[in-house]
Amino acid sequence: MSDPKPNELIEKIDYNPSQKGWMDVPVEIRKGMYCYASNPKSVEYVGLPHARPWNPLEEDWKLPENWKEIVHKAFRERLDRFRSFKVFMDICVRCGACADKCHFFIGTGDPKNMPVSRAELLRSVYRNDFTTAGKILGKVAGARELTLDVLKEWWYYFFQCTECRRCSVFCPYGIDTAEITIMAREIFNLLGLNIDWIATPVANCYRTGNHLGIQPHAFKEMLEFFVDDIEEKTGVKVEPSFNRKGADILFVTPSGDVFADPGTYTAMGYLMLFHYLKEQGLNVTWSTYASEGGNFGFFTSHEMMKRLNSKMYAEAKRLGVKWILGGECGHMWRVIHQYMDTMNGPADFLEEPVSPITGTKFENAKSTKMVHIAEFMADLIYHGKLKIDKSRNDNLKVTYHDSCNPARGMGLFDEPRYVIKNVCNNFYEMPRNTIREQTFCCGSGSGLNAGEDMELRMCGGLPRANAVKYVHDKYGVNMLACVCAIDRAVLPVLMEYWVPGVDVTGLTEMVANALVMPGEMERTTNLRGEPLPGMEE
């Protein structure tokens, strides 16, 4: 990113409130702070309405003539269907506890990026249309009429929310602003107002099984390329299994790990780990059809989320596996742990997951029948099932980024740390108020990891980068570990911008580098082709 420079971006942040009331400050949609409009073909493919070319910078958004009626009806339906949504509209007292907790407010200084203010954009119309006080008192009661400018303001700011839910941790009433964002985005979809980095991945996933639109043969060929690369670096020929009926376990990972560095090294780590465990009884297969764990439907609508989630379970049923092992992904895990049972129903055709290596019963996966790779590896290490040479990672000083959805969404805090501490000798935590439940977002989630909104991403990622800079300056940290494919795609850019000298890795990549493979040749490089400590010559 060349414009603006980091110091210029910092200087632009102004926390002083406007002299005008928030309703009187018009929205200004500007370059670098928004994503491109959705491709009509992608919208049509998944059956969403009002597909058309449109431009957020143009005055005319080519809305359907009855757009106000559509919004009102959709608002009413969601108030009736989701009791929590109705409660969230009514109980906020504007205490401001969430105000300085949002990474986008911290990084931009825009008061409408305070979670309370962002939700107020919706609440103001709710009061006007659905409450007696709002209808009688109008602006005095915080109500306003839905106009085209208001709709544009909604669109601009609800796509400056990554649904990370950090604000909800601090809300004394437990208001989940991410759920409010979800409702707003559902309404946008009814008007054809999605962004392309959500709509096109959704269409791709619906068509080919992954959000990059990779065909099954290309997915298989990419993994086979990794097989050759692993053999070159370790001397070991791994043999992955694809679409094999009768396997015990189906492995599903985000497709970003197959086609984007540094996630590719994490995918190589999966292959090495499964090969290592094969003789110990691991019987696992990959699917070239359900080749995506990530769920961009989460950023579209509840119905789309359900549609995309079902493909993994449909494939598990087709292949006749016992349970599912999931890779390092973010929204994949929030969807599975917080929505799966309600949307798709319990996966009763699968068995409660039990590790074939250690005999551990993963009771937390009793309903979803799906185990996270981090807890799977932590269990293996705890029972001494992996031969590890920690010194191979001695060139790394590691800190760990709690990815929002596995952390706040499923409580995955200790397992990744346990794994890291057992495969490397230098681990340092970021400040306490930036990790675990209070972790800061990468600033590019929920479909905002596009190229055209880079200024927004650097603003939103500032709090996370600032915490990394603290341990970088104090301890010399040079590696940021995470368990999310979106993080592995966007954090390298964020680090390059704010904290040069810090790289990004997946958890399984670190495990694979330290893993002593049976029959391996002398290892001189890590999976990235970089010299191992002591092998620089």
Coordinates of C-alpha atoms in Angstrom, one line a residue:
M1 CA 0.0 0.0 0.0
S2 CA 1.5 3.3 -1.1
D3 CA -1.1 5.9 -0.3
P4 CA -1.4 7.0 2.5
K5 CA 1.8 6.2 4.4
P6 CA 1.5 4.9 8.0
N7 CA 2.3 8.2 9.6
E8 CA -0.1 10.0 7.4
L9 CA -2.9 7.5 8.2
I10 CA -2.2 8.0 12.0
E11 CA -2.4 11.8 11.5
K12 CA -5.9 11.5 9.9
I13 CA -7.4 9.9 13.0
D14 CA -9.5 12.5 14.9
Y15 CA -11.4 11.5 17.9
N16 CA -13.0 14.9 18.5
P17 CA -16.8 14.8 18.1
S18 CA -18.5 16.7 15.4
Q19 CA -20.2 20.0 16.3
K20 CA -23.3 18.6 14.4
G21 CA -25.6 15.9 15.6
W22 CA -24.9 12.5 14.0
M23 CA -28.1 12.6 12.0
D24 CA -27.0 15.9 10.4
V25 CA -23.6 14.6 9.2
P26 CA -24.1 13.3 5.6
V27 CA -22.4 10.1 4.5
E28 CA -19.3 10.5 2.3
I29 CA -18.5 7.3 0.4
R30 CA -14.8 7.6 -0.5
K31 CA -12.2 5.6 -2.3
G32 CA -10.2 3.1 -0.2
M33 CA -13.0 2.8 2.4
Y34 CA -15.5 0.6 0.5
C35 CA -15.7 -2.5 -1.6
Y36 CA -16.8 -2.8 -5.1
A37 CA -20.4 -3.7 -5.9
S38 CA -21.3 -7.3 -6.5
N39 CA -21.1 -8.9 -10.0
P40 CA -24.7 -9.4 -11.3
K41 CA -23.8 -12.9 -12.5
S42 CA -22.8 -14.0 -9.0
V43 CA -26.0 -12.5 -7.6
E44 CA -28.1 -14.3 -10.2
Y45 CA -26.3 -17.6 -9.8
V46 CA -27.4 -18.1 -6.2
G47 CA -30.9 -16.8 -6.8
L48 CA -30.6 -13.4 -5.0
P49 CA -33.0 -10.7 -6.2
H50 CA -32.3 -7.5 -8.2
A51 CA -29.1 -8.4 -9.9
R52 CA -27.7 -5.4 -11.8
P53 CA -24.5 -3.5 -12.3
W54 CA -24.3 -0.5 -10.0
N55 CA -21.6 1.8 -8.5
P56 CA -21.5 3.0 -4.9
L57 CA -20.0 6.3 -6.0
E58 CA -22.8 7.1 -8.4
E59 CA -25.9 9.0 -7.3
D60 CA -28.3 6.4 -8.8
W61 CA -28.0 3.0 -7.3
K62 CA -30.6 1.6 -9.6
L63 CA -32.8 0.4 -6.8
P64 CA -36.2 -1.3 -7.4
E65 CA -39.0 1.2 -7.4
N66 CA -40.6 -0.3 -4.2
W67 CA -37.3 -0.5 -2.3
K68 CA -38.7 1.2 0.8
E69 CA -41.5 -1.3 0.9
I70 CA -39.0 -4.2 0.6
V71 CA -36.9 -2.8 3.5
H72 CA -39.9 -2.2 5.7
K73 CA -41.2 -5.8 5.1
A74 CA -37.8 -7.3 5.6
F75 CA -37.3 -5.3 8.8
R76 CA -40.7 -6.5 10.2
E77 CA -40.0 -10.1 9.3
R78 CA -36.7 -10.2 11.1
L79 CA -38.2 -8.4 14.2
D80 CA -40.8 -11.1 14.3
R81 CA -38.5 -14.0 13.5
F82 CA -35.5 -13.2 15.7
R83 CA -36.5 -12.2 19.3
S84 CA -32.9 -11.2 20.0
F85 CA -33.0 -8.7 17.1
K86 CA -36.0 -7.0 18.6
V87 CA -34.4 -6.9 22.1
F88 CA -31.2 -5.4 20.6
M89 CA -33.3 -2.7 19.0
D90 CA -34.9 -1.8 22.3
I91 CA -32.5 -2.2 25.2
C92 CA -29.4 -0.1 24.2
V93 CA -29.0 2.8 26.6
R94 CA -26.1 4.4 24.7
C95 CA -23.8 4.0 27.6
G96 CA -20.8 4.0 25.3
A97 CA -19.1 0.9 26.8
C98 CA -18.5 -0.5 23.3
A99 CA -17.4 2.8 21.8
D100 CA -13.7 2.5 22.0
K101 CA -13.6 -1.3 21.7
C102 CA -14.2 -1.4 17.9
H103 CA -11.0 -1.6 15.8
F104 CA -12.6 0.5 13.1
F105 CA -13.4 3.3 15.4
I106 CA -9.9 3.2 16.9
G107 CA -8.4 3.2 13.5
T108 CA -10.6 5.8 11.8
G109 CA -11.9 8.1 14.6
D110 CA -15.2 8.1 12.7
P111 CA -17.9 8.2 15.4
K112 CA -20.3 6.2 13.2
N113 CA -17.9 3.3 13.6
M114 CA -18.6 3.1 17.3
P115 CA -20.7 -0.1 17.5
V116 CA -23.5 1.9 19.4
S117 CA -23.6 4.5 16.6
R118 CA -23.5 1.9 13.8
A119 CA -26.4 0.1 15.3
E120 CA -28.2 3.4 15.9
L121 CA -28.3 3.9 12.1
L122 CA -30.7 1.0 12.0
R123 CA -32.4 1.8 15.3
S124 CA -33.4 5.3 14.2
V125 CA -35.5 3.9 11.3
Y126 CA -36.8 1.1 13.6
R127 CA -38.1 3.8 16.0
N128 CA -39.7 5.8 13.2
D129 CA -41.4 2.8 11.6
F130 CA -42.1 0.4 14.5
T131 CA -42.5 2.4 17.8
T132 CA -45.2 4.7 19.0
A133 CA -42.7 7.1 20.6
G134 CA -40.8 7.4 17.4
K135 CA -43.9 8.0 15.3
I136 CA -45.1 10.8 17.7
L137 CA -41.9 12.5 18.7
G138 CA -39.7 11.8 15.7
K139 CA -36.2 13.1 16.0
V140 CA -36.7 13.9 19.7
A141 CA -37.1 10.1 20.3
G142 CA -34.1 9.3 18.1
A143 CA -36.3 8.4 15.1
R144 CA -35.7 9.3 11.4
E145 CA -37.3 8.5 8.1
L146 CA -35.7 6.0 5.7
T147 CA -34.4 8.0 2.8
L148 CA -31.9 7.1 0.0
D149 CA -29.1 8.9 1.9
V150 CA -29.9 6.9 5.0
L151 CA -29.8 3.7 3.0
K152 CA -26.4 4.6 1.6
E153 CA -25.2 5.4 5.1
W154 CA -26.4 2.0 6.2
W155 CA -24.5 0.3 3.4
Y156 CA -21.3 2.3 3.9
Y157 CA -21.0 1.6 7.7
F158 CA -22.4 -2.0 7.9
F159 CA -19.7 -2.9 5.4
Q160 CA -17.2 -1.3 7.9
C161 CA -18.0 -4.0 10.4
T162 CA -16.2 -7.4 10.4
E163 CA -18.7 -9.0 12.8
C164 CA -15.9 -9.8 15.1
R165 CA -18.1 -9.3 18.3
R166 CA -15.4 -7.7 20.4
C167 CA -17.9 -5.0 21.3
S168 CA -20.4 -7.5 22.6
V169 CA -17.8 -8.7 25.2
F170 CA -17.9 -5.3 26.8
C171 CA -21.7 -4.5 26.5
P172 CA -23.4 -4.6 29.9
Y173 CA -26.6 -5.7 28.2
G174 CA -25.0 -8.4 26.0
I175 CA -26.0 -6.7 22.7
D176 CA -24.4 -8.5 19.8
T177 CA -23.8 -5.8 17.2
A178 CA -22.6 -8.5 14.8
E179 CA -26.1 -9.9 14.7
I180 CA -27.4 -6.4 13.9
T181 CA -24.9 -6.2 11.0
I182 CA -26.1 -9.6 9.8
M183 CA -29.7 -8.3 9.7
A184 CA -28.6 -5.2 7.8
R185 CA -26.7 -7.2 5.2
E186 CA -29.7 -9.5 4.7
I187 CA -31.8 -6.5 3.9
F188 CA -29.1 -5.2 1.5
N189 CA -29.2 -8.5 -0.4
L190 CA -32.9 -8.2 -0.9
L191 CA -32.1 -4.9 -2.7
G192 CA -29.2 -6.3 -4.7
L193 CA -26.7 -4.3 -2.6
N194 CA -24.0 -6.9 -1.8
I195 CA -20.2 -6.4 -2.3
D196 CA -18.4 -8.5 -4.8
W197 CA -15.8 -10.1 -2.4
I198 CA -18.8 -11.7 -0.7
A199 CA -21.2 -12.4 -3.6
T200 CA -18.7 -14.0 -5.9
P201 CA -17.1 -16.3 -3.3
V202 CA -20.6 -17.4 -2.3
A203 CA -21.5 -18.1 -6.0
N204 CA -18.2 -20.0 -6.5
C205 CA -18.7 -22.1 -3.4
Y206 CA -22.2 -22.9 -4.4
R207 CA -21.0 -24.0 -7.8
T208 CA -17.7 -25.8 -7.2
G209 CA -17.5 -26.4 -3.5
N210 CA -15.0 -23.7 -2.6
H211 CA -15.0 -19.9 -2.7
L212 CA -12.2 -19.5 -5.2
G213 CA -14.1 -21.5 -7.9
I214 CA -11.5 -24.2 -8.1
Q215 CA -12.6 -27.2 -10.1
P216 CA -12.1 -30.6 -8.4
H217 CA -9.2 -31.7 -10.6
A218 CA -7.4 -28.5 -10.0
F219 CA -7.8 -28.8 -6.2
K220 CA -6.3 -32.3 -6.4
E221 CA -3.5 -31.2 -8.7
M222 CA -2.5 -28.4 -6.3
L223 CA -2.2 -30.8 -3.4
E224 CA -0.2 -33.1 -5.5
F225 CA 2.2 -30.2 -6.3
F226 CA 2.6 -29.9 -2.5
V227 CA 3.4 -33.6 -2.3
D228 CA 6.4 -33.0 -4.6
D229 CA 7.5 -30.0 -2.7
I230 CA 7.4 -31.9 0.6
E231 CA 9.4 -34.7 -0.9
E232 CA 12.0 -32.3 -2.1
K233 CA 12.4 -30.8 1.3
T234 CA 12.1 -33.9 3.5
G235 CA 12.8 -36.9 1.3
V236 CA 9.4 -38.3 2.3
K237 CA 6.7 -39.1 -0.3
V238 CA 3.3 -38.4 1.3
E239 CA 0.2 -40.0 -0.2
P240 CA -3.1 -38.0 0.3
S241 CA -6.4 -39.7 -0.2
F242 CA -9.2 -38.1 -2.2
N243 CA -13.0 -38.8 -2.2
R244 CA -12.4 -42.2 -0.6
K245 CA -15.6 -43.9 0.6
G246 CA -15.2 -45.8 3.8
A247 CA -12.5 -43.5 5.3
D248 CA -13.0 -42.9 9.0
I249 CA -12.5 -39.1 8.8
L250 CA -13.3 -36.4 6.3
F251 CA -10.8 -33.5 6.4
V252 CA -12.2 -30.1 5.3
T253 CA -10.0 -27.0 5.2
P254 CA -10.4 -23.4 3.8
S255 CA -9.4 -23.4 0.1
G256 CA -7.2 -20.3 0.8
D257 CA -4.7 -22.7 2.3
V258 CA -4.4 -24.5 -1.0
F259 CA -3.9 -21.5 -3.2
A260 CA -2.5 -18.6 -1.2
D261 CA 0.8 -18.1 0.6
P262 CA 1.5 -18.4 3.5
G263 CA -1.5 -20.7 3.8
T264 CA 0.0 -23.1 1.4
Y265 CA 2.6 -24.1 3.9
T266 CA -0.2 -24.8 6.4
A267 CA -1.7 -27.1 3.8
M268 CA 1.6 -28.9 3.4
G269 CA 1.7 -29.3 7.1
Y270 CA -1.7 -31.1 7.0
L271 CA -0.4 -33.5 4.4
M272 CA 2.8 -34.2 6.5
L273 CA 0.8 -34.7 9.7
F274 CA -1.7 -37.1 8.2
H275 CA 1.1 -39.1 6.6
Y276 CA 3.0 -39.3 9.9
L277 CA -0.1 -40.6 11.6
K278 CA -1.1 -43.1 8.9
E279 CA 0.8 -46.0 10.5
Q280 CA -0.7 -45.2 13.9
G281 CA -4.2 -45.7 12.5
L282 CA -5.3 -42.4 11.0
N283 CA -7.7 -43.1 8.1
V284 CA -8.5 -39.7 6.6
T285 CA -9.6 -38.5 3.2
W286 CA -9.9 -35.1 1.5
S287 CA -12.9 -34.1 -0.7
T288 CA -12.5 -32.3 -4.0
Y289 CA -16.2 -31.4 -3.9
A290 CA -16.6 -30.1 -0.3
S291 CA -13.3 -28.3 -0.7
E292 CA -14.0 -25.3 1.4
G293 CA -14.5 -24.9 5.2
G294 CA -15.0 -21.1 5.0
N295 CA -18.5 -19.9 4.8
F296 CA -19.0 -16.6 3.1
G297 CA -22.8 -17.2 3.4
F298 CA -22.3 -16.0 6.9
F299 CA -21.8 -12.5 5.5
T300 CA -24.8 -12.8 3.2
S301 CA -27.8 -14.3 5.0
H302 CA -28.9 -17.0 7.4
E303 CA -30.3 -19.0 4.5
M304 CA -27.1 -18.7 2.5
M305 CA -25.0 -19.7 5.5
K306 CA -27.2 -22.8 5.9
R307 CA -26.8 -23.7 2.2
L308 CA -23.0 -23.5 2.2
N309 CA -22.6 -25.3 5.5
S310 CA -24.7 -28.2 4.4
K311 CA -22.2 -29.2 1.7
M312 CA -19.6 -30.5 4.1
Y313 CA -22.1 -32.7 5.9
A314 CA -23.6 -33.9 2.6
E315 CA -20.2 -35.0 1.5
A316 CA -19.5 -36.7 4.9
K317 CA -22.7 -38.7 4.4
R318 CA -21.9 -39.6 0.8
L319 CA -18.4 -40.9 1.7
G320 CA -19.7 -42.7 4.8
V321 CA -17.1 -41.3 7.2
K322 CA -17.4 -41.4 11.0
W323 CA -16.7 -37.7 11.7
I324 CA -15.1 -34.6 10.3
L325 CA -11.8 -33.0 11.1
G326 CA -11.6 -29.3 10.2
G327 CA -8.6 -27.1 9.3
E328 CA -7.5 -23.7 10.4
C329 CA -10.4 -21.4 9.5
G330 CA -12.2 -18.6 11.1
H331 CA -15.9 -18.2 10.1
M332 CA -16.1 -21.9 9.4
W333 CA -15.9 -22.5 13.1
R334 CA -18.3 -19.9 14.3
V335 CA -20.9 -21.1 11.8
I336 CA -20.5 -24.7 12.9
H337 CA -20.5 -24.1 16.6
Q338 CA -23.1 -21.4 16.9
Y339 CA -25.5 -22.0 14.0
M340 CA -25.1 -25.6 12.8
D341 CA -27.6 -27.3 15.0
T342 CA -30.3 -24.6 14.5
M343 CA -29.8 -24.3 10.8
N344 CA -29.0 -27.8 9.5
G345 CA -29.9 -29.9 12.5
P346 CA -27.8 -32.3 14.5
A347 CA -25.5 -34.5 12.3
D348 CA -27.0 -37.8 13.7
F349 CA -25.6 -39.9 10.9
L350 CA -22.1 -39.3 12.1
E351 CA -20.4 -40.6 15.3
E352 CA -19.2 -38.7 18.3
P353 CA -15.5 -38.0 17.4
V354 CA -12.9 -40.2 19.0
S355 CA -9.2 -39.9 18.1
P356 CA -8.0 -43.2 16.5
I357 CA -4.5 -42.4 17.8
T358 CA -5.1 -41.5 21.5
G359 CA -8.6 -42.7 22.2
T360 CA -9.7 -39.2 23.3
K361 CA -13.4 -38.6 23.0
F362 CA -13.9 -35.0 21.9
E363 CA -17.1 -34.3 23.9
N364 CA -17.2 -30.7 22.8
A365 CA -17.9 -32.0 19.3
K366 CA -20.7 -34.3 20.4
S367 CA -23.3 -32.5 18.4
T368 CA -21.4 -31.0 15.4
K369 CA -19.3 -34.2 14.9
M370 CA -16.4 -31.9 13.9
V371 CA -13.1 -31.4 15.6
H372 CA -10.7 -28.5 15.1
I373 CA -7.2 -29.4 13.9
A374 CA -5.7 -27.4 16.8
E375 CA -7.4 -29.5 19.5
F376 CA -6.6 -32.6 17.5
M377 CA -2.9 -31.7 17.5
A378 CA -2.8 -30.6 21.1
D379 CA -4.2 -34.0 22.1
L380 CA -1.6 -35.8 20.0
I381 CA 1.2 -33.8 21.7
Y382 CA -0.2 -34.3 25.1
H383 CA -0.2 -38.1 24.7
G384 CA 3.3 -38.0 23.2
K385 CA 2.3 -39.2 19.7
L386 CA 4.4 -36.8 17.7
K387 CA 8.2 -36.7 17.6
I388 CA 9.1 -33.1 17.7
D389 CA 12.4 -31.2 17.3
K390 CA 11.6 -27.8 18.8
S391 CA 15.1 -26.4 17.8
R392 CA 14.0 -26.3 14.1
N393 CA 11.9 -23.3 15.1
D394 CA 14.6 -21.6 17.1
N395 CA 14.9 -18.8 14.5
L396 CA 11.3 -17.8 15.4
K397 CA 10.1 -15.6 18.2
V398 CA 6.4 -16.2 18.1
T399 CA 3.3 -14.4 19.3
Y400 CA -0.2 -15.7 18.8
H401 CA -3.2 -13.9 17.3
D402 CA -6.6 -15.2 18.6
S403 CA -8.7 -15.3 15.5
C404 CA -12.1 -13.8 16.4
N405 CA -14.4 -16.6 15.4
P406 CA -12.5 -19.6 16.9
A407 CA -11.7 -17.5 20.0
R408 CA -14.8 -15.6 20.8
G409 CA -17.0 -17.9 18.8
M410 CA -15.9 -21.3 20.1
G411 CA -13.6 -20.6 23.1
L412 CA -10.5 -22.0 21.4
F413 CA -7.8 -20.3 23.6
D414 CA -5.5 -22.8 25.2
E415 CA -5.0 -25.5 22.6
P416 CA -3.2 -23.4 20.0
R417 CA -0.9 -22.0 22.7
Y418 CA -0.2 -25.4 24.0
V419 CA 0.8 -26.6 20.5
I420 CA 3.0 -23.5 19.9
K421 CA 4.8 -23.9 23.2
N422 CA 5.6 -27.5 22.4
V423 CA 7.0 -26.9 18.9
C424 CA 9.1 -23.8 19.5
N425 CA 11.2 -22.4 22.4
N426 CA 10.3 -18.7 22.1
F427 CA 6.7 -17.6 22.7
Y428 CA 5.5 -14.2 23.9
E429 CA 2.0 -13.0 24.6
M430 CA 0.6 -9.7 23.4
P431 CA -0.9 -7.4 26.1
R432 CA -3.8 -9.1 28.0
N433 CA -6.5 -6.7 26.7
T434 CA -5.7 -7.6 23.1
I435 CA -5.9 -11.4 23.3
R436 CA -8.3 -14.3 24.1
E437 CA -11.9 -13.0 24.6
Q438 CA -10.7 -9.4 24.1
T439 CA -8.7 -10.2 20.9
F440 CA -8.5 -7.5 18.3
C441 CA -9.7 -8.4 14.8
C442 CA -7.4 -8.6 11.7
G443 CA -9.5 -5.7 10.3
S444 CA -10.3 -7.5 7.0
G445 CA -12.8 -10.2 7.9
S446 CA -16.5 -10.7 6.9
G447 CA -15.7 -10.2 3.2
L448 CA -13.7 -7.0 3.6
N449 CA -10.4 -8.5 2.5
A450 CA -10.5 -6.9 -1.0
G451 CA -7.8 -4.8 -2.6
E452 CA -9.9 -1.7 -3.2
D453 CA -10.6 -1.0 0.5
M454 CA -7.0 -1.2 1.6
E455 CA -7.1 2.1 3.6
L456 CA -10.1 0.7 5.6
R457 CA -8.2 -2.5 6.2
M458 CA -5.1 -0.8 7.4
C459 CA -7.2 1.4 9.7
G460 CA -9.2 -1.5 11.1
G461 CA -6.0 -3.6 11.6
L462 CA -4.2 -0.8 13.5
P463 CA -5.1 -2.1 17.0
R464 CA -3.9 -5.6 16.2
A465 CA -0.7 -4.3 14.6
N466 CA -0.1 -2.0 17.6
A467 CA -0.2 -5.0 19.9
V468 CA 2.2 -7.0 17.7
K469 CA 4.5 -4.0 17.5
Y470 CA 4.7 -4.0 21.3
V471 CA 6.0 -7.5 21.5
H472 CA 8.2 -7.0 18.4
D473 CA 9.9 -4.0 20.0
K474 CA 10.1 -5.6 23.5
Y475 CA 11.0 -9.2 22.7
G476 CA 12.1 -9.2 19.1
V477 CA 9.0 -11.1 18.0
N478 CA 9.3 -11.9 14.2
M479 CA 6.4 -14.3 13.7
L480 CA 2.7 -14.0 14.2
A481 CA 0.9 -17.3 14.4
C482 CA -2.9 -17.8 13.8
V483 CA -5.5 -20.4 13.0
C484 CA -7.5 -18.6 10.3
A485 CA -7.1 -18.6 6.5
I486 CA -8.4 -15.0 6.2
D487 CA -5.8 -14.0 8.8
R488 CA -3.0 -15.7 6.9
A489 CA -4.1 -13.9 3.7
V490 CA -4.5 -10.4 5.2
L491 CA -2.1 -10.2 8.2
P492 CA 1.1 -10.3 6.0
V493 CA 0.0 -7.1 4.3
L494 CA -0.9 -5.5 7.7
M495 CA 2.4 -6.5 9.2
E496 CA 4.3 -5.2 6.2
Y497 CA 2.5 -1.8 6.5
W498 CA 2.6 -1.3 10.3
V499 CA 5.3 -3.7 11.7
P500 CA 7.9 -4.6 9.1
G501 CA 10.0 -7.6 10.1
V502 CA 7.1 -9.7 11.4
D503 CA 5.9 -12.6 9.2
V504 CA 2.7 -14.7 9.5
T505 CA 2.3 -18.5 9.9
G506 CA -0.3 -21.1 10.4
L507 CA -0.2 -23.4 13.4
T508 CA 0.2 -26.6 11.4
E509 CA 3.1 -25.2 9.4
M510 CA 5.0 -24.7 12.7
V511 CA 4.2 -28.3 13.7
A512 CA 5.3 -29.7 10.4
N513 CA 8.6 -27.9 10.5
A514 CA 9.3 -29.4 13.9
L515 CA 7.9 -32.9 13.1
V516 CA 10.6 -35.6 12.7
M517 CA 9.2 -37.7 9.9
P518 CA 10.0 -41.4 9.7
G519 CA 12.5 -42.0 6.9
E520 CA 13.2 -38.3 6.3
M521 CA 16.5 -37.1 5.0
E522 CA 18.5 -34.5 6.9
R523 CA 16.3 -31.4 7.0
T524 CA 18.1 -28.3 6.0
T525 CA 15.2 -25.9 5.2
N526 CA 11.7 -25.3 6.5
L527 CA 8.6 -25.6 4.3
R528 CA 9.3 -22.2 2.9
G529 CA 12.7 -23.2 1.7
E530 CA 14.4 -21.0 4.3
P531 CA 17.5 -22.5 6.2
L532 CA 16.8 -24.1 9.5
P533 CA 18.8 -22.8 12.5
G534 CA 22.4 -24.0 12.1
M535 CA 21.9 -24.8 8.4
E536 CA 22.5 -21.3 7.1
E537 CA 25.7 -22.4 5.3

